[in-house]
CSV table of C-alpha atoms and ligand atoms in Angstrom, one decimal:
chain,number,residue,atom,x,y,z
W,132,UNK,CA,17.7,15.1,1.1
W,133,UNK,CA,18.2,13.1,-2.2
W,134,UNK,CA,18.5,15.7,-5.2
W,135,UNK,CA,17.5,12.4,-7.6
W,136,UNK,CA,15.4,9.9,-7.3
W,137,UNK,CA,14.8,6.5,-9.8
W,138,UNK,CA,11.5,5.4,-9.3
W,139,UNK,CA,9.6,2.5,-11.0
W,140,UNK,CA,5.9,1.8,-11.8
W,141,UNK,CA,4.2,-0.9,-13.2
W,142,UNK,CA,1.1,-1.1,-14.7
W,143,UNK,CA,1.6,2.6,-15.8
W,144,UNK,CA,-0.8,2.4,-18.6
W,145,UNK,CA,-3.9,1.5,-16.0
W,146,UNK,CA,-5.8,3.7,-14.0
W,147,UNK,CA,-3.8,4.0,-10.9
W,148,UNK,CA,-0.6,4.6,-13.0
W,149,UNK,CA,-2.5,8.0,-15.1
W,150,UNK,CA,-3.2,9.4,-11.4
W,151,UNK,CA,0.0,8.6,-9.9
W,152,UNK,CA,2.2,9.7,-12.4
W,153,UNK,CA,1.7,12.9,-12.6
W,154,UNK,CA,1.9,13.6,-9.0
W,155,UNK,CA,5.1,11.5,-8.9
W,156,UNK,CA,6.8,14.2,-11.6
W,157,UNK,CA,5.1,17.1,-9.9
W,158,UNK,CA,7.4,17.1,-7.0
W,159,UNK,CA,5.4,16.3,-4.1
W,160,UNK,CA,6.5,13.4,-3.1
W,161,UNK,CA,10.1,13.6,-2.9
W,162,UNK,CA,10.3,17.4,-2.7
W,163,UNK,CA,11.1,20.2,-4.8
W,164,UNK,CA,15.0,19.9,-4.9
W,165,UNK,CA,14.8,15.9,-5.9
W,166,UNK,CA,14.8,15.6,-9.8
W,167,UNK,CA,13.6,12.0,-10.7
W,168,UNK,CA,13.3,9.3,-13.3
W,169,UNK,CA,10.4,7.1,-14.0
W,170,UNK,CA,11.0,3.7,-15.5
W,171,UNK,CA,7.7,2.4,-16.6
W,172,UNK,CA,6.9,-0.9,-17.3
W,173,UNK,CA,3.9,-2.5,-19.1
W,174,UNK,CA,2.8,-5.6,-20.8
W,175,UNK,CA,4.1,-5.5,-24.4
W,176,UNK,CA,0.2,-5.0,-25.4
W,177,UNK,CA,-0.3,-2.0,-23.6
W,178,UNK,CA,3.3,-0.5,-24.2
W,179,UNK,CA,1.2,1.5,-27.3
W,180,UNK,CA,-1.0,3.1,-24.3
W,181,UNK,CA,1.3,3.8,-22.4
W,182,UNK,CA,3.1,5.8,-25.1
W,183,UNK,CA,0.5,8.4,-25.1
W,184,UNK,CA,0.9,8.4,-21.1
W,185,UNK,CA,4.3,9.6,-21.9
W,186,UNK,CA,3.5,12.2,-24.2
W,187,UNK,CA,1.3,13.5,-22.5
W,188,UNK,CA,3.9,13.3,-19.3
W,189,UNK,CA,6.0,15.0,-21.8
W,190,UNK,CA,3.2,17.6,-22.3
W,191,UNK,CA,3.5,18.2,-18.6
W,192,UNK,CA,6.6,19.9,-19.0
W,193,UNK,CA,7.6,18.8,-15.2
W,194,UNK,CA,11.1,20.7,-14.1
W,195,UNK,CA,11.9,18.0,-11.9
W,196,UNK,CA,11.3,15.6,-14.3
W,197,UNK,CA,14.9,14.2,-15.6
W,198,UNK,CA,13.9,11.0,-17.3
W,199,UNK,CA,11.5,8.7,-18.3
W,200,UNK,CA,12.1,4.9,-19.6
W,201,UNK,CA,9.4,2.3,-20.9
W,202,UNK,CA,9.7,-1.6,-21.4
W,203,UNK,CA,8.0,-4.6,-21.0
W,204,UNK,CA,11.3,-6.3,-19.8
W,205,UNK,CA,11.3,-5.9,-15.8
W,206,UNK,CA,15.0,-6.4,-15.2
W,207,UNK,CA,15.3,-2.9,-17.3
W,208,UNK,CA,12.7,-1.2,-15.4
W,209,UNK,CA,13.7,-2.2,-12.0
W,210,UNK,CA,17.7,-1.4,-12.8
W,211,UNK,CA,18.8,1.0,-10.0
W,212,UNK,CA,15.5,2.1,-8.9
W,213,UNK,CA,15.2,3.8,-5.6
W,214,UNK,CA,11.1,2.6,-5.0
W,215,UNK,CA,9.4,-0.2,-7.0
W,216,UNK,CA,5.7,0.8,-7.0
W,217,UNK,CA,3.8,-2.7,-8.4
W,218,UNK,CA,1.2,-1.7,-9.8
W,219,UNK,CA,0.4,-3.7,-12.9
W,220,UNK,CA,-1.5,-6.7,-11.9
W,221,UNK,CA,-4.5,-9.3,-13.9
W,222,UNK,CA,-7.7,-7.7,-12.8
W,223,UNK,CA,-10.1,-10.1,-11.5
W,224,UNK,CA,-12.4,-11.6,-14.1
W,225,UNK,CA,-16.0,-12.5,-14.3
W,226,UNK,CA,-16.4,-15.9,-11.9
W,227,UNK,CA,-12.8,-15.4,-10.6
W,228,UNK,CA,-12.7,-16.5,-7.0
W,229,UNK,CA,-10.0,-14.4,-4.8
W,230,UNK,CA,-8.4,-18.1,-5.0
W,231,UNK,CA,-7.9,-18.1,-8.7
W,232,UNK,CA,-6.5,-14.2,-8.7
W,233,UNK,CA,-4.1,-15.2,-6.5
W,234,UNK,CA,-3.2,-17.6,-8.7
W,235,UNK,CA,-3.2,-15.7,-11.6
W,236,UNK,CA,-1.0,-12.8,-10.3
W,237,UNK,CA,1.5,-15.1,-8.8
W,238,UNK,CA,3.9,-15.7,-11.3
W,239,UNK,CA,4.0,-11.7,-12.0
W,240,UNK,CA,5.3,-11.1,-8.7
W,241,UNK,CA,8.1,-14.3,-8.6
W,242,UNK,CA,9.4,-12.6,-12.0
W,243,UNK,CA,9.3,-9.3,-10.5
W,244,UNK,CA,10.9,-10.3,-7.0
W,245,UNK,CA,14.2,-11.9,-8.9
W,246,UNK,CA,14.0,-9.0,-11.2
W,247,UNK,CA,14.4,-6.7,-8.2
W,248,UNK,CA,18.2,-7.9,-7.2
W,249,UNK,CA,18.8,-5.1,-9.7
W,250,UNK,CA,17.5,-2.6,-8.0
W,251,UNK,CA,19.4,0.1,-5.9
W,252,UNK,CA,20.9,-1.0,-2.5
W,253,UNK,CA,18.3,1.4,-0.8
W,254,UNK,CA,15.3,0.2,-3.0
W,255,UNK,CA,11.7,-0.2,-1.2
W,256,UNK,CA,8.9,-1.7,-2.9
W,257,UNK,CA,5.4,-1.0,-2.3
W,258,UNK,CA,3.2,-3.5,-3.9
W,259,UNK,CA,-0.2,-2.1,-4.5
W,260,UNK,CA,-1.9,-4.7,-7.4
W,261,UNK,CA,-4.2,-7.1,-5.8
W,262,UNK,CA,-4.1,-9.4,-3.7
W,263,UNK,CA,-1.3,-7.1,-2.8
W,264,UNK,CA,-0.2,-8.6,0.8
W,265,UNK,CA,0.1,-12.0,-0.9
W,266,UNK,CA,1.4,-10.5,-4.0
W,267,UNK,CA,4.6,-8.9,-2.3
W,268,UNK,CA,4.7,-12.2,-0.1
W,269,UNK,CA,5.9,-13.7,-3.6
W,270,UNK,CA,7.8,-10.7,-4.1
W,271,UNK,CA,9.8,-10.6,-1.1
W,272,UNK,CA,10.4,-14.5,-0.9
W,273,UNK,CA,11.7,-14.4,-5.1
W,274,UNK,CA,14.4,-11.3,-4.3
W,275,UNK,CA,18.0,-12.4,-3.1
W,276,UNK,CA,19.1,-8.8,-2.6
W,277,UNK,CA,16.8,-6.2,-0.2
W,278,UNK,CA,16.3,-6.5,3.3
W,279,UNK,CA,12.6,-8.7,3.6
W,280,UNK,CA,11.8,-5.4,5.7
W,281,UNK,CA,11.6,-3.2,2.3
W,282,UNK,CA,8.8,-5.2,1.1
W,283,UNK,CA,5.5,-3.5,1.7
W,284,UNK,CA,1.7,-3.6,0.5
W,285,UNK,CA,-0.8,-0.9,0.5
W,286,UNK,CA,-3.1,-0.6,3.3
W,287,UNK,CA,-3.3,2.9,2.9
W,288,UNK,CA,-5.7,3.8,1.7
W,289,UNK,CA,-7.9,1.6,4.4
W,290,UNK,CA,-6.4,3.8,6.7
W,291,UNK,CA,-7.5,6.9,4.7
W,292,UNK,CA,-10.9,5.3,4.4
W,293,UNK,CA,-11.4,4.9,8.2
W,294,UNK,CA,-9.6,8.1,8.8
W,295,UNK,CA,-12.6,10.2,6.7
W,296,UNK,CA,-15.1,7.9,7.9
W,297,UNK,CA,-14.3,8.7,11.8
W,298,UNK,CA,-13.9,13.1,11.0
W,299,UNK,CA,-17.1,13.1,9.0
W,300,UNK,CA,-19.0,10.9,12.3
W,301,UNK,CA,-16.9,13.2,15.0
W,302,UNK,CA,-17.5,16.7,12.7
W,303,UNK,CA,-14.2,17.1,12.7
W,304,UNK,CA,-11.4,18.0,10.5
W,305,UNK,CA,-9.3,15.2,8.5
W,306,UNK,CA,-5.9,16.5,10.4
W,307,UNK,CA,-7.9,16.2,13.9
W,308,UNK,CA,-7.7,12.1,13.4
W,309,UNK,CA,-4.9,10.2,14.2
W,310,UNK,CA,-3.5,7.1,15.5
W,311,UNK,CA,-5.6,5.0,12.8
W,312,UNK,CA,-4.3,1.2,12.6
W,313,UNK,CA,-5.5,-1.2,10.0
W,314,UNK,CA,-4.4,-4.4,10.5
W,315,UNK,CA,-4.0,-7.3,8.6
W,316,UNK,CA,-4.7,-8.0,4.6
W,317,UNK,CA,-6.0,-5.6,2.1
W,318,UNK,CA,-9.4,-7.3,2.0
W,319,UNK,CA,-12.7,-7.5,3.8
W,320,UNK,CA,-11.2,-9.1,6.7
W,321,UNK,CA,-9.2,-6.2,7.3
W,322,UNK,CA,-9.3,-4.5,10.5
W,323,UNK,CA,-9.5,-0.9,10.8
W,324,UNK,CA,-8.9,-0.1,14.7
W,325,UNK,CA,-11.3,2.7,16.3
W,326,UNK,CA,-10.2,1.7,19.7
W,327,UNK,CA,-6.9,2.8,19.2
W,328,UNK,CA,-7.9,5.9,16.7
W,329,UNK,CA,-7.6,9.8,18.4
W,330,UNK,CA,-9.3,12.4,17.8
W,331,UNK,CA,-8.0,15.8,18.6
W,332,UNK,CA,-5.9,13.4,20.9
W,333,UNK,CA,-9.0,12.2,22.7
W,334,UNK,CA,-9.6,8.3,22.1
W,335,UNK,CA,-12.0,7.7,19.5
W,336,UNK,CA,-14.7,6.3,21.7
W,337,UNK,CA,-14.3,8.9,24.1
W,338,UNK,CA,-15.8,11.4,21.1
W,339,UNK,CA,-18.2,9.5,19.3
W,340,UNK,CA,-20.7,8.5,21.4
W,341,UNK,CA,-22.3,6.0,19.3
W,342,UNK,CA,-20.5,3.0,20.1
W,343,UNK,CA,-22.5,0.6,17.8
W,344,UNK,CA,-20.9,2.4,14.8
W,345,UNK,CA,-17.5,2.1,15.9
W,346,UNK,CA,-17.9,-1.5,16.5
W,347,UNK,CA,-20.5,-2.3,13.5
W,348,UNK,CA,-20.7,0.3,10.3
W,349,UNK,CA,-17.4,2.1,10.8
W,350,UNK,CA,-15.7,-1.3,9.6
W,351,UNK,CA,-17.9,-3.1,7.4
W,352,UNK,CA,-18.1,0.3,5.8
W,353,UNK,CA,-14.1,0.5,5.2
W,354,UNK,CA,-13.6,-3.0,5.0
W,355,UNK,CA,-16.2,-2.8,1.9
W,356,UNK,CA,-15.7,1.2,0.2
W,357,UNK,CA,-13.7,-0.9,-2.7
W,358,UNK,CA,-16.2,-2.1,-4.2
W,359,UNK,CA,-18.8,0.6,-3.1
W,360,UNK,CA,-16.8,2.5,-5.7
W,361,UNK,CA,-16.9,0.1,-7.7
W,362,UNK,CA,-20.6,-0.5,-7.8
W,363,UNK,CA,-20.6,3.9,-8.2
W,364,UNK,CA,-18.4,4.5,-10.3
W,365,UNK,CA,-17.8,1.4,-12.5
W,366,UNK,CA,-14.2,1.2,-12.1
W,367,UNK,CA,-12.4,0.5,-9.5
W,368,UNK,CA,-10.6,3.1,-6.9
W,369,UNK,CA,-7.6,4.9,-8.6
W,370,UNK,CA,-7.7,8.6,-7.7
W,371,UNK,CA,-7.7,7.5,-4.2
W,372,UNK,CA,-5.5,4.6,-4.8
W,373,UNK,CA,-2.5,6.6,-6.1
W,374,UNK,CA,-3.0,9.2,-3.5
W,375,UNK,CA,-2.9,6.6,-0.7
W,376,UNK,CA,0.7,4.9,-2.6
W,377,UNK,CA,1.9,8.2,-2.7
W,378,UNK,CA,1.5,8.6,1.1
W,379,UNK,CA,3.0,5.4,1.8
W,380,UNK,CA,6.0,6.8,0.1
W,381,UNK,CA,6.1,9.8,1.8
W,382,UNK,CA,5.8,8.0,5.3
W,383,UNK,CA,8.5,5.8,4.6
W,384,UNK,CA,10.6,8.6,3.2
W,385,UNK,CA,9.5,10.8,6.4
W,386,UNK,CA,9.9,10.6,10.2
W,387,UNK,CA,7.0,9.8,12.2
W,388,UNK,CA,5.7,12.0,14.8
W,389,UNK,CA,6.1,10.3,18.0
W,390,UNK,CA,2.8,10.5,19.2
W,391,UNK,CA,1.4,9.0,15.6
W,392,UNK,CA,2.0,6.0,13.6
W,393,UNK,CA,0.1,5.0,9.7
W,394,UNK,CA,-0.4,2.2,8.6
W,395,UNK,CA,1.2,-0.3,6.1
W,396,UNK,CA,1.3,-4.5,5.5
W,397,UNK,CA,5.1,-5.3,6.5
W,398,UNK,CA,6.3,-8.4,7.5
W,399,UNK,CA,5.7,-9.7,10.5
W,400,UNK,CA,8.7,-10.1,13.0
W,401,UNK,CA,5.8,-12.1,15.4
W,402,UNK,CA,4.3,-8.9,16.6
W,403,UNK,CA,1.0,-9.0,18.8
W,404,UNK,CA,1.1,-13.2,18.0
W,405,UNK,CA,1.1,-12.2,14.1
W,406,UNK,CA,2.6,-15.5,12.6
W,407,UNK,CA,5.8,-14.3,11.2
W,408,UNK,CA,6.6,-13.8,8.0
W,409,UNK,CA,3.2,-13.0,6.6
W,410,UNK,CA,2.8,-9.7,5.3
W,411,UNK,CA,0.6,-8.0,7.7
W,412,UNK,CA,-0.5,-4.6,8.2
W,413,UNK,CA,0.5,-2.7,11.4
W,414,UNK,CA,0.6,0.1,12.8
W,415,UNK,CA,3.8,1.5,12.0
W,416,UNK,CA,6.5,4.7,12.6
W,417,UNK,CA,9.4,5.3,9.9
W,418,UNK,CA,12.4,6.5,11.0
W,419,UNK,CA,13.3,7.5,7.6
W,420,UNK,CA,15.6,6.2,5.4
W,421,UNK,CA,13.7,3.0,4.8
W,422,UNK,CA,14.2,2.1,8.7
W,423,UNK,CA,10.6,1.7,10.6
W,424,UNK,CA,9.3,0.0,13.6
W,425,UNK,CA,5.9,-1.9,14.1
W,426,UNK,CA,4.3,0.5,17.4
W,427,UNK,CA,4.6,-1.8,20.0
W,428,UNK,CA,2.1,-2.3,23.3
W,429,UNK,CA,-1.1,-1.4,21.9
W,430,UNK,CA,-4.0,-2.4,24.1
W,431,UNK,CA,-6.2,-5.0,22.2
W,432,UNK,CA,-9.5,-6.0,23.5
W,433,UNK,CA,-10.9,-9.6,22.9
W,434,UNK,CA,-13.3,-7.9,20.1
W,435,UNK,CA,-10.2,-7.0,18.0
W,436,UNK,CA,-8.4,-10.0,19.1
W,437,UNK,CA,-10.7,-12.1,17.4
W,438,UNK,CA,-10.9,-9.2,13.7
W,439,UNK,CA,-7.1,-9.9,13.9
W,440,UNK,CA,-7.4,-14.1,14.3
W,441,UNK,CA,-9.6,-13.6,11.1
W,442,UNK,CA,-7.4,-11.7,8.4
W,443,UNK,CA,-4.5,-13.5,10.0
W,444,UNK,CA,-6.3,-16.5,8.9
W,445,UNK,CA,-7.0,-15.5,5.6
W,446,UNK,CA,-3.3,-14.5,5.0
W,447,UNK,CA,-2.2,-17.9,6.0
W,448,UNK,CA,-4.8,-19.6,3.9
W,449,UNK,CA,-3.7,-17.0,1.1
W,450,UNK,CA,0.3,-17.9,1.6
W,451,UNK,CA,-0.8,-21.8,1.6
W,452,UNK,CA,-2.4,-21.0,-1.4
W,453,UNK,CA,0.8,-19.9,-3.0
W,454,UNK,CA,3.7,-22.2,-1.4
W,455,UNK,CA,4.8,-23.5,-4.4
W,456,UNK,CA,5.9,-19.9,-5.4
W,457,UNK,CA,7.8,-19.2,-2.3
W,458,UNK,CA,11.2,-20.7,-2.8
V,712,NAX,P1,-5.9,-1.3,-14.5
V,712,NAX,O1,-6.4,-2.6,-15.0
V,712,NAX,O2,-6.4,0.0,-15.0
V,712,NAX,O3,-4.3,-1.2,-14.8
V,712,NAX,C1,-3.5,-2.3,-14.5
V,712,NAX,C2,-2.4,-2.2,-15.5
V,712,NAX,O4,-1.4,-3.2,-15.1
V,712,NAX,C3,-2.8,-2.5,-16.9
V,712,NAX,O5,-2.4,-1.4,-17.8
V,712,NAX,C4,-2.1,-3.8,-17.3
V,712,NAX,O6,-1.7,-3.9,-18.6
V,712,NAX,C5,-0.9,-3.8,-16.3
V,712,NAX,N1,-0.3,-5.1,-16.1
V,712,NAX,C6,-0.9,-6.3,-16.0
V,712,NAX,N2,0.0,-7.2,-15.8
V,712,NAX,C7,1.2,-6.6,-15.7
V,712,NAX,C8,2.6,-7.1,-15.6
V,712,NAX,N3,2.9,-8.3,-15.4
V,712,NAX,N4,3.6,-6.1,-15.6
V,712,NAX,C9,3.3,-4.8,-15.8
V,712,NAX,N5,2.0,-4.3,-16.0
V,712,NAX,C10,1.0,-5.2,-15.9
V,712,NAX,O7,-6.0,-1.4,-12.9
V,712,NAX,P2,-5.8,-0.2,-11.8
V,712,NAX,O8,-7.1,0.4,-11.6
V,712,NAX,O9,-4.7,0.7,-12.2
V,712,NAX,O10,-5.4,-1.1,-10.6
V,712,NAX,C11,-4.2,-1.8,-10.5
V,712,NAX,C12,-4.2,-2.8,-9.3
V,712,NAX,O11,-4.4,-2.1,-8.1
V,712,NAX,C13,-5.3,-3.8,-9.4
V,712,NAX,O12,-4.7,-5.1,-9.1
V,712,NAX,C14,-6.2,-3.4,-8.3
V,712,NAX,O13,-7.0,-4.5,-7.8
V,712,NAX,C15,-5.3,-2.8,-7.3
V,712,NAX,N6,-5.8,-2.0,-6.3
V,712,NAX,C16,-5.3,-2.0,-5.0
V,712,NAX,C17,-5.6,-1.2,-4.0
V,712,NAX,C18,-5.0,-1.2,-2.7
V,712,NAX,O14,-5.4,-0.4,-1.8
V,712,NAX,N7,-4.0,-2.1,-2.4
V,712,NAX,C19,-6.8,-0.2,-4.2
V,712,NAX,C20,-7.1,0.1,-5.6
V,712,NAX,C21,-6.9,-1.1,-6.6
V,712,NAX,O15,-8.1,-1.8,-6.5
């Protein structure tokens, strides 16, 4: 058990950053004996926002809560820092193709990568702004210092996603789903893997009888609940969003039941023919500590096969896309 904990986000002024930071001070995530520090960082026009976010932090009156620090220099946000959350990314503008955001974001992520090296020996960094695989691709390839294993993107929330969707099918509770894989990029072509999915412990097709919806609705639905909520709500995801980061971190920091995995984009060491390299989402179990495996020996039937080839595809098209930022 750490009793501190250095954390950074970026983009704390947005709407991911308001939901998050509370629960990051609350003691939650890293427990109630772990003070922490919060090094925010923003772009120098929204460092005025993000002021108030800090007051009102301050307003909070957190116990745990030992420090915070704001910039818009990443080198001083990322000094020491235990977990990088990225946040803070260009939101996608009217007429943007996914092409172009890439783009956009990519030189966020090389200047974030180098400025990494200063982090803490044990640093992780979950990269959550879109297109977030890609994003900590950049990331991971601009950083001289961590392991390439400590890079991760958010596919959590997919997996949250799929895991309501299949208890609210089945008439089950939340906790009675498990085993629920999403594989591949944080996108429409992701994956989210019923065949593998238990519930109460019992596959997934074995309890839901209606086999068209695990193969037809139950994905499109997840694949496409981003901008259902966008279309609802007129913003984007961020309640949900933060919640799903702040699993990630927990998983990580936790120790995986044996009979479970979550799921997370990691590189790829050439698992289940996953080109290596890209940052993929798997189904994975942490040992704690920052140590993890991708669950090995899955059975995967030609249909997923070929929902796998796809969002492998786009990865690769994505990292093309990029090259010249990847050292
Ligand atoms: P907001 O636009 O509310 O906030 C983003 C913040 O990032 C802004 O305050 C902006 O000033 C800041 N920012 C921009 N460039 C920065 C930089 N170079 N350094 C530091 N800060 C920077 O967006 P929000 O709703 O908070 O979403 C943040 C990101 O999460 C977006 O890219 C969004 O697409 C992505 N999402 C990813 C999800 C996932 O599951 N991986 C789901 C939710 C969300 O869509």
């Amino acid at each position: 058990m750490r009793n501190f904990v250095s954390v950074a986000v970026t983009g704390a002024a947005g709407n991911i950053g308001y939901a998050m930071l509370p629960r990051l001070a609350s003691g939650e995530v890293f427990g109630p004996n772990t003070e922490i520090e919060l090094r925010l960082l923003e772009i120098t026009p929204a460092l005025p926002s993000l002021e108030g976010v800090v007051m009102e932090m301050m307003d909070c009156a957190f116990p745990l809560l030992r420090n915070m620090v704001v910039t818009d220099d990443a080198s001083v946000a990322f000094d020491g820092v235990n977990w990088a959350l990225l946040v803070g990314a260009r939101p996608r503008g009217a007429g943007m193709q996914r092409g172009d955001l890439i783009l956009a974001n990519g030189p966020i992520f090389t200047g974030q990568g180098q400025a990494l090296d200063g982090a803490a020996d044990d640093c992780q960094v979950l990269v959550v702004g879109n297109p977030a695989n890609t994003n900590a691709l950049i990331a991971m390839h601009n950083n001289s210092k961590l392991p390439k294993s400590r890079f991760h993107a958010l596919t959590r929330l997919d997996q949250n996603r799929a895991q309501a969707q299949l208890a609210m099918k089945a008439g089950v509770p939340i906790k009675a789903v498990t085993n629920v894989a999403i594989w591949g990029n944080h996108s429409a072509t992701q994956y989210p893997d019923a065949e593998n999915a238990r519930i109460n412990g019992q596959r997934a097709f074995e309890v839901i009888a209606d086999h068209d919806w695990l193969r037809g609705d139950f994905i499109s639905v997840v694949q496409k609940r981003g901008a259902a909520i966008i279309q609802a709500r007129g913003k984007s995801s961020a309640m949900s969003a933060a919640n799903a980061a702040l699993d990630h971190v927990m998983s990580f920091e936790g120790v995986t039941a044996a009979n479970d995995w979550f799921s997370a984009a990691v590189r790829s060491d050439g698992s289940y023919g996953v080109a290596e390299g890209l940052i993929f989402s798997f189904p994975i179990r942490s040992h704690g500590g920052g140590r993890y495996e991708i669950v090995q020996g899955l059975p995967i039937s030609d249909f997923a096969q070929a929902k796998i080839d796809a969002t492998e595809a786009e990865l690769i098209n994505e990292r093309d896309t990029v090259a010249d930022l990847l050292g």
